[in-house]
Amino acid sequence: MTQRVESKISSDKENDFHHDWIRSSHIMMTGFAYSGPISHYWFALLERIVTIDNPVLGLIFRLALDALIFSPFTIAGYFTVRTLLEGKGCPAIRIKLERTWRKAVLAAWKFWPAVNVVTFWLVPLPYRVLYVNIMALLWTGYLSFVNTQKKEQGAK
């Protein structure tokens, strides 16, 4: 889906759309091996450590922890895993993180708080990973775009 959108909005690509199955498989592997499990354990950890009785304060505390700890860490992990799946090593990881991490974290701070208000306020714990995975389709599309955009800029 993201690849098709990119082909429509990109002015420097040909109009012919060709699906990159390797890229899709990398996103799928990253989700199954990294993003899904880490999200599951993060939500469980938040429930254990945030024990504030006031629901509004508890929500604010969860949002702050998610934005300040989880987002920066998981975004770095996402780009690290994707770079390794592309067959590159530590120097390429460092370069990719220098080029992409800050932009992605700033974007996460715009996207995820709104999603997480719903997550932490309305969605029961057993369904949080499912709900977040649905929202993550949009987010992963964005990260995939950033990952590919930086790779293409580096190739020019």
PDB file of C-alpha atoms in Angstrom:
ATOM      1  CA  MET A   1       0.000   0.000   0.000  1.00  0.00           C
ATOM      2  CA  THR A   2       2.738   2.468   0.960  1.00  0.00           C
ATOM      3  CA  GLN A   3       4.710   1.659  -2.159  1.00  0.00           C
ATOM      4  CA  ARG A   4       1.711   2.439  -4.353  1.00  0.00           C
ATOM      5  CA  VAL A   5       1.125   5.767  -2.593  1.00  0.00           C
ATOM      6  CA  GLU A   6       4.815   6.635  -2.938  1.00  0.00           C
ATOM      7  CA  SER A   7       4.721   5.905  -6.667  1.00  0.00           C
ATOM      8  CA  LYS A   8       1.740   8.265  -7.059  1.00  0.00           C
ATOM      9  CA  ILE A   9       3.267  11.205  -5.169  1.00  0.00           C
ATOM     10  CA  SER A  10       6.883  10.860  -6.248  1.00  0.00           C
ATOM     11  CA  SER A  11       7.827  13.131  -9.135  1.00  0.00           C
ATOM     12  CA  ASP A  12      11.150  11.435  -9.898  1.00  0.00           C
ATOM     13  CA  LYS A  13       9.838   7.904 -10.411  1.00  0.00           C
ATOM     14  CA  GLU A  14       8.319   6.395 -13.499  1.00  0.00           C
ATOM     15  CA  ASN A  15       4.559   6.004 -13.579  1.00  0.00           C
ATOM     16  CA  ASP A  16       4.834   2.225 -13.767  1.00  0.00           C
ATOM     17  CA  PHE A  17       4.293   0.703 -10.339  1.00  0.00           C
ATOM     18  CA  HIS A  18       6.413  -2.321  -9.441  1.00  0.00           C
ATOM     19  CA  HIS A  19       5.854  -3.835  -6.020  1.00  0.00           C
ATOM     20  CA  ASP A  20       9.068  -4.417  -4.068  1.00  0.00           C
ATOM     21  CA  TRP A  21       8.424  -7.807  -2.474  1.00  0.00           C
ATOM     22  CA  ILE A  22      11.756  -7.810  -0.662  1.00  0.00           C
ATOM     23  CA  ARG A  23      10.873  -4.536   1.025  1.00  0.00           C
ATOM     24  CA  SER A  24       7.460  -5.941   1.975  1.00  0.00           C
ATOM     25  CA  SER A  25       9.041  -9.078   3.419  1.00  0.00           C
ATOM     26  CA  HIS A  26      11.474  -6.946   5.467  1.00  0.00           C
ATOM     27  CA  ILE A  27       8.566  -4.974   6.928  1.00  0.00           C
ATOM     28  CA  MET A  28       6.710  -8.199   7.728  1.00  0.00           C
ATOM     29  CA  MET A  29       9.749  -9.785   9.386  1.00  0.00           C
ATOM     30  CA  THR A  30      10.416  -6.626  11.394  1.00  0.00           C
ATOM     31  CA  GLY A  31       6.832  -6.628  12.628  1.00  0.00           C
ATOM     32  CA  PHE A  32       6.780 -10.285  13.613  1.00  0.00           C
ATOM     33  CA  ALA A  33      10.248 -10.446  15.156  1.00  0.00           C
ATOM     34  CA  TYR A  34      10.587  -6.980  16.663  1.00  0.00           C
ATOM     35  CA  SER A  35       7.652  -4.545  16.689  1.00  0.00           C
ATOM     36  CA  GLY A  36       4.902  -6.958  17.744  1.00  0.00           C
ATOM     37  CA  PRO A  37       6.723  -8.604  20.648  1.00  0.00           C
ATOM     38  CA  ILE A  38       8.209  -5.384  22.005  1.00  0.00           C
ATOM     39  CA  SER A  39       4.774  -3.691  21.917  1.00  0.00           C
ATOM     40  CA  HIS A  40       3.192  -6.592  23.767  1.00  0.00           C
ATOM     41  CA  TYR A  41       5.740  -6.446  26.585  1.00  0.00           C
ATOM     42  CA  TRP A  42       5.715  -2.652  26.721  1.00  0.00           C
ATOM     43  CA  PHE A  43       1.948  -2.496  27.353  1.00  0.00           C
ATOM     44  CA  ALA A  44       2.231  -5.158  30.037  1.00  0.00           C
ATOM     45  CA  LEU A  45       5.100  -3.255  31.681  1.00  0.00           C
ATOM     46  CA  LEU A  46       3.176   0.023  31.614  1.00  0.00           C
ATOM     47  CA  GLU A  47       0.242  -1.608  33.384  1.00  0.00           C
ATOM     48  CA  ARG A  48       2.567  -2.881  36.122  1.00  0.00           C
ATOM     49  CA  ILE A  49       4.542   0.309  36.697  1.00  0.00           C
ATOM     50  CA  VAL A  50       1.837   2.959  36.292  1.00  0.00           C
ATOM     51  CA  THR A  51      -0.311   2.442  39.380  1.00  0.00           C
ATOM     52  CA  ILE A  52      -1.725   5.950  39.740  1.00  0.00           C
ATOM     53  CA  ASP A  53      -5.333   5.869  40.963  1.00  0.00           C
ATOM     54  CA  ASN A  54      -6.359   9.036  39.157  1.00  0.00           C
ATOM     55  CA  PRO A  55      -7.251   7.933  35.597  1.00  0.00           C
ATOM     56  CA  VAL A  56      -6.289  11.248  33.981  1.00  0.00           C
ATOM     57  CA  LEU A  57      -2.897  11.381  35.710  1.00  0.00           C
ATOM     58  CA  GLY A  58      -2.326   7.723  34.840  1.00  0.00           C
ATOM     59  CA  LEU A  59      -3.073   8.486  31.186  1.00  0.00           C
ATOM     60  CA  ILE A  60      -0.700  11.453  31.170  1.00  0.00           C
ATOM     61  CA  PHE A  61       2.047   9.392  32.790  1.00  0.00           C
ATOM     62  CA  ARG A  62       1.609   6.530  30.276  1.00  0.00           C
ATOM     63  CA  LEU A  63       1.662   8.997  27.364  1.00  0.00           C
ATOM     64  CA  ALA A  64       4.850  10.591  28.694  1.00  0.00           C
ATOM     65  CA  LEU A  65       6.600   7.246  29.201  1.00  0.00           C
ATOM     66  CA  ASP A  66       5.543   6.078  25.758  1.00  0.00           C
ATOM     67  CA  ALA A  67       6.767   9.259  24.065  1.00  0.00           C
ATOM     68  CA  LEU A  68      10.007   9.676  25.994  1.00  0.00           C
ATOM     69  CA  ILE A  69      11.149   6.059  26.378  1.00  0.00           C
ATOM     70  CA  PHE A  70       9.312   3.682  24.061  1.00  0.00           C
ATOM     71  CA  SER A  71       9.144   5.728  20.841  1.00  0.00           C
ATOM     72  CA  PRO A  72      12.819   6.733  20.611  1.00  0.00           C
ATOM     73  CA  PHE A  73      13.982   3.226  21.525  1.00  0.00           C
ATOM     74  CA  THR A  74      11.665   1.328  19.181  1.00  0.00           C
ATOM     75  CA  ILE A  75      12.262   3.662  16.260  1.00  0.00           C
ATOM     76  CA  ALA A  76      16.005   3.132  16.600  1.00  0.00           C
ATOM     77  CA  GLY A  77      15.360  -0.609  16.752  1.00  0.00           C
ATOM     78  CA  TYR A  78      13.115  -0.506  13.686  1.00  0.00           C
ATOM     79  CA  PHE A  79      15.759   1.212  11.556  1.00  0.00           C
ATOM     80  CA  THR A  80      18.453  -1.104  12.947  1.00  0.00           C
ATOM     81  CA  VAL A  81      16.485  -4.242  12.072  1.00  0.00           C
ATOM     82  CA  ARG A  82      15.575  -2.921   8.620  1.00  0.00           C
ATOM     83  CA  THR A  83      19.220  -2.059   7.892  1.00  0.00           C
ATOM     84  CA  LEU A  84      20.359  -5.523   8.966  1.00  0.00           C
ATOM     85  CA  LEU A  85      17.696  -7.131   6.779  1.00  0.00           C
ATOM     86  CA  GLU A  86      19.022  -5.059   3.876  1.00  0.00           C
ATOM     87  CA  GLY A  87      22.339  -6.864   4.420  1.00  0.00           C
ATOM     88  CA  LYS A  88      24.229  -3.909   5.831  1.00  0.00           C
ATOM     89  CA  GLY A  89      26.294  -3.683   8.993  1.00  0.00           C
ATOM     90  CA  CYS A  90      27.027  -1.345  11.894  1.00  0.00           C
ATOM     91  CA  PRO A  91      28.413   1.588   9.882  1.00  0.00           C
ATOM     92  CA  ALA A  92      25.235   1.655   7.770  1.00  0.00           C
ATOM     93  CA  ILE A  93      23.078   1.471  10.912  1.00  0.00           C
ATOM     94  CA  ARG A  94      24.857   4.500  12.365  1.00  0.00           C
ATOM     95  CA  ILE A  95      24.435   6.464   9.134  1.00  0.00           C
ATOM     96  CA  LYS A  96      20.768   5.535   8.828  1.00  0.00           C
ATOM     97  CA  LEU A  97      20.054   6.500  12.432  1.00  0.00           C
ATOM     98  CA  GLU A  98      21.821   9.835  11.953  1.00  0.00           C
ATOM     99  CA  ARG A  99      19.722  10.533   8.844  1.00  0.00           C
ATOM    100  CA  THR A 100      16.325   9.211   9.918  1.00  0.00           C
ATOM    101  CA  TRP A 101      15.931   8.787  13.682  1.00  0.00           C
ATOM    102  CA  ARG A 102      15.275  12.391  14.706  1.00  0.00           C
ATOM    103  CA  LYS A 103      12.723  13.014  11.938  1.00  0.00           C
ATOM    104  CA  ALA A 104      10.910   9.786  12.770  1.00  0.00           C
ATOM    105  CA  VAL A 105      10.830  10.469  16.523  1.00  0.00           C
ATOM    106  CA  LEU A 106       9.437  13.952  15.939  1.00  0.00           C
ATOM    107  CA  ALA A 107       6.769  12.455  13.674  1.00  0.00           C
ATOM    108  CA  ALA A 108       6.001   9.806  16.311  1.00  0.00           C
ATOM    109  CA  TRP A 109       5.374  12.553  18.859  1.00  0.00           C
ATOM    110  CA  LYS A 110       2.706  13.923  16.510  1.00  0.00           C
ATOM    111  CA  PHE A 111       1.057  10.603  15.612  1.00  0.00           C
ATOM    112  CA  TRP A 112       1.219   8.314  18.648  1.00  0.00           C
ATOM    113  CA  PRO A 113      -0.121  10.520  21.472  1.00  0.00           C
ATOM    114  CA  ALA A 114      -3.532  10.744  19.782  1.00  0.00           C
ATOM    115  CA  VAL A 115      -3.522   7.000  19.110  1.00  0.00           C
ATOM    116  CA  ASN A 116      -2.421   6.281  22.666  1.00  0.00           C
ATOM    117  CA  VAL A 117      -5.104   8.412  24.283  1.00  0.00           C
ATOM    118  CA  VAL A 118      -7.560   5.941  22.761  1.00  0.00           C
ATOM    119  CA  THR A 119      -5.272   3.001  23.558  1.00  0.00           C
ATOM    120  CA  PHE A 120      -4.804   3.784  27.244  1.00  0.00           C
ATOM    121  CA  TRP A 121      -8.212   5.314  27.919  1.00  0.00           C
ATOM    122  CA  LEU A 122     -10.621   3.064  25.997  1.00  0.00           C
ATOM    123  CA  VAL A 123      -8.983  -0.161  24.820  1.00  0.00           C
ATOM    124  CA  PRO A 124      -8.791  -3.021  27.346  1.00  0.00           C
ATOM    125  CA  LEU A 125      -5.275  -4.385  27.907  1.00  0.00           C
ATOM    126  CA  PRO A 126      -5.849  -7.701  26.051  1.00  0.00           C
ATOM    127  CA  TYR A 127      -6.801  -5.765  22.872  1.00  0.00           C
ATOM    128  CA  ARG A 128      -4.206  -3.010  22.967  1.00  0.00           C
ATOM    129  CA  VAL A 129      -1.620  -4.721  20.784  1.00  0.00           C
ATOM    130  CA  LEU A 130      -4.330  -5.500  18.193  1.00  0.00           C
ATOM    131  CA  TYR A 131      -5.553  -1.900  18.150  1.00  0.00           C
ATOM    132  CA  VAL A 132      -2.031  -0.503  18.046  1.00  0.00           C
ATOM    133  CA  ASN A 133      -1.107  -2.915  15.239  1.00  0.00           C
ATOM    134  CA  ILE A 134      -3.981  -1.562  13.175  1.00  0.00           C
ATOM    135  CA  MET A 135      -2.745   1.986  13.776  1.00  0.00           C
ATOM    136  CA  ALA A 136       0.808   0.795  13.154  1.00  0.00           C
ATOM    137  CA  LEU A 137      -0.096  -0.044   9.556  1.00  0.00           C
ATOM    138  CA  LEU A 138      -0.179   3.695   8.929  1.00  0.00           C
ATOM    139  CA  TRP A 139       2.904   4.328  11.047  1.00  0.00           C
ATOM    140  CA  THR A 140       4.931   1.537   9.450  1.00  0.00           C
ATOM    141  CA  GLY A 141       4.001   2.885   6.057  1.00  0.00           C
ATOM    142  CA  TYR A 142       5.481   6.213   7.096  1.00  0.00           C
ATOM    143  CA  LEU A 143       8.649   4.615   8.515  1.00  0.00           C
ATOM    144  CA  SER A 144       9.047   2.509   5.399  1.00  0.00           C
ATOM    145  CA  PHE A 145       8.739   5.658   3.309  1.00  0.00           C
ATOM    146  CA  VAL A 146      11.386   7.427   5.441  1.00  0.00           C
ATOM    147  CA  ASN A 147      13.647   4.349   5.286  1.00  0.00           C
ATOM    148  CA  THR A 148      13.396   4.150   1.491  1.00  0.00           C
ATOM    149  CA  GLN A 149      13.533   7.900   0.948  1.00  0.00           C
ATOM    150  CA  LYS A 150      16.828   8.198   2.757  1.00  0.00           C
ATOM    151  CA  LYS A 151      18.248   5.176   0.923  1.00  0.00           C
ATOM    152  CA  GLU A 152      17.312   6.691  -2.446  1.00  0.00           C
ATOM    153  CA  GLN A 153      18.741  10.107  -1.500  1.00  0.00           C
ATOM    154  CA  GLY A 154      21.998   8.427  -0.496  1.00  0.00           C
ATOM    155  CA  ALA A 155      22.148   6.621  -3.855  1.00  0.00           C
ATOM    156  CA  LYS A 156      21.909   9.870  -5.854  1.00  0.00           C
TER     157      LYS A 156
END
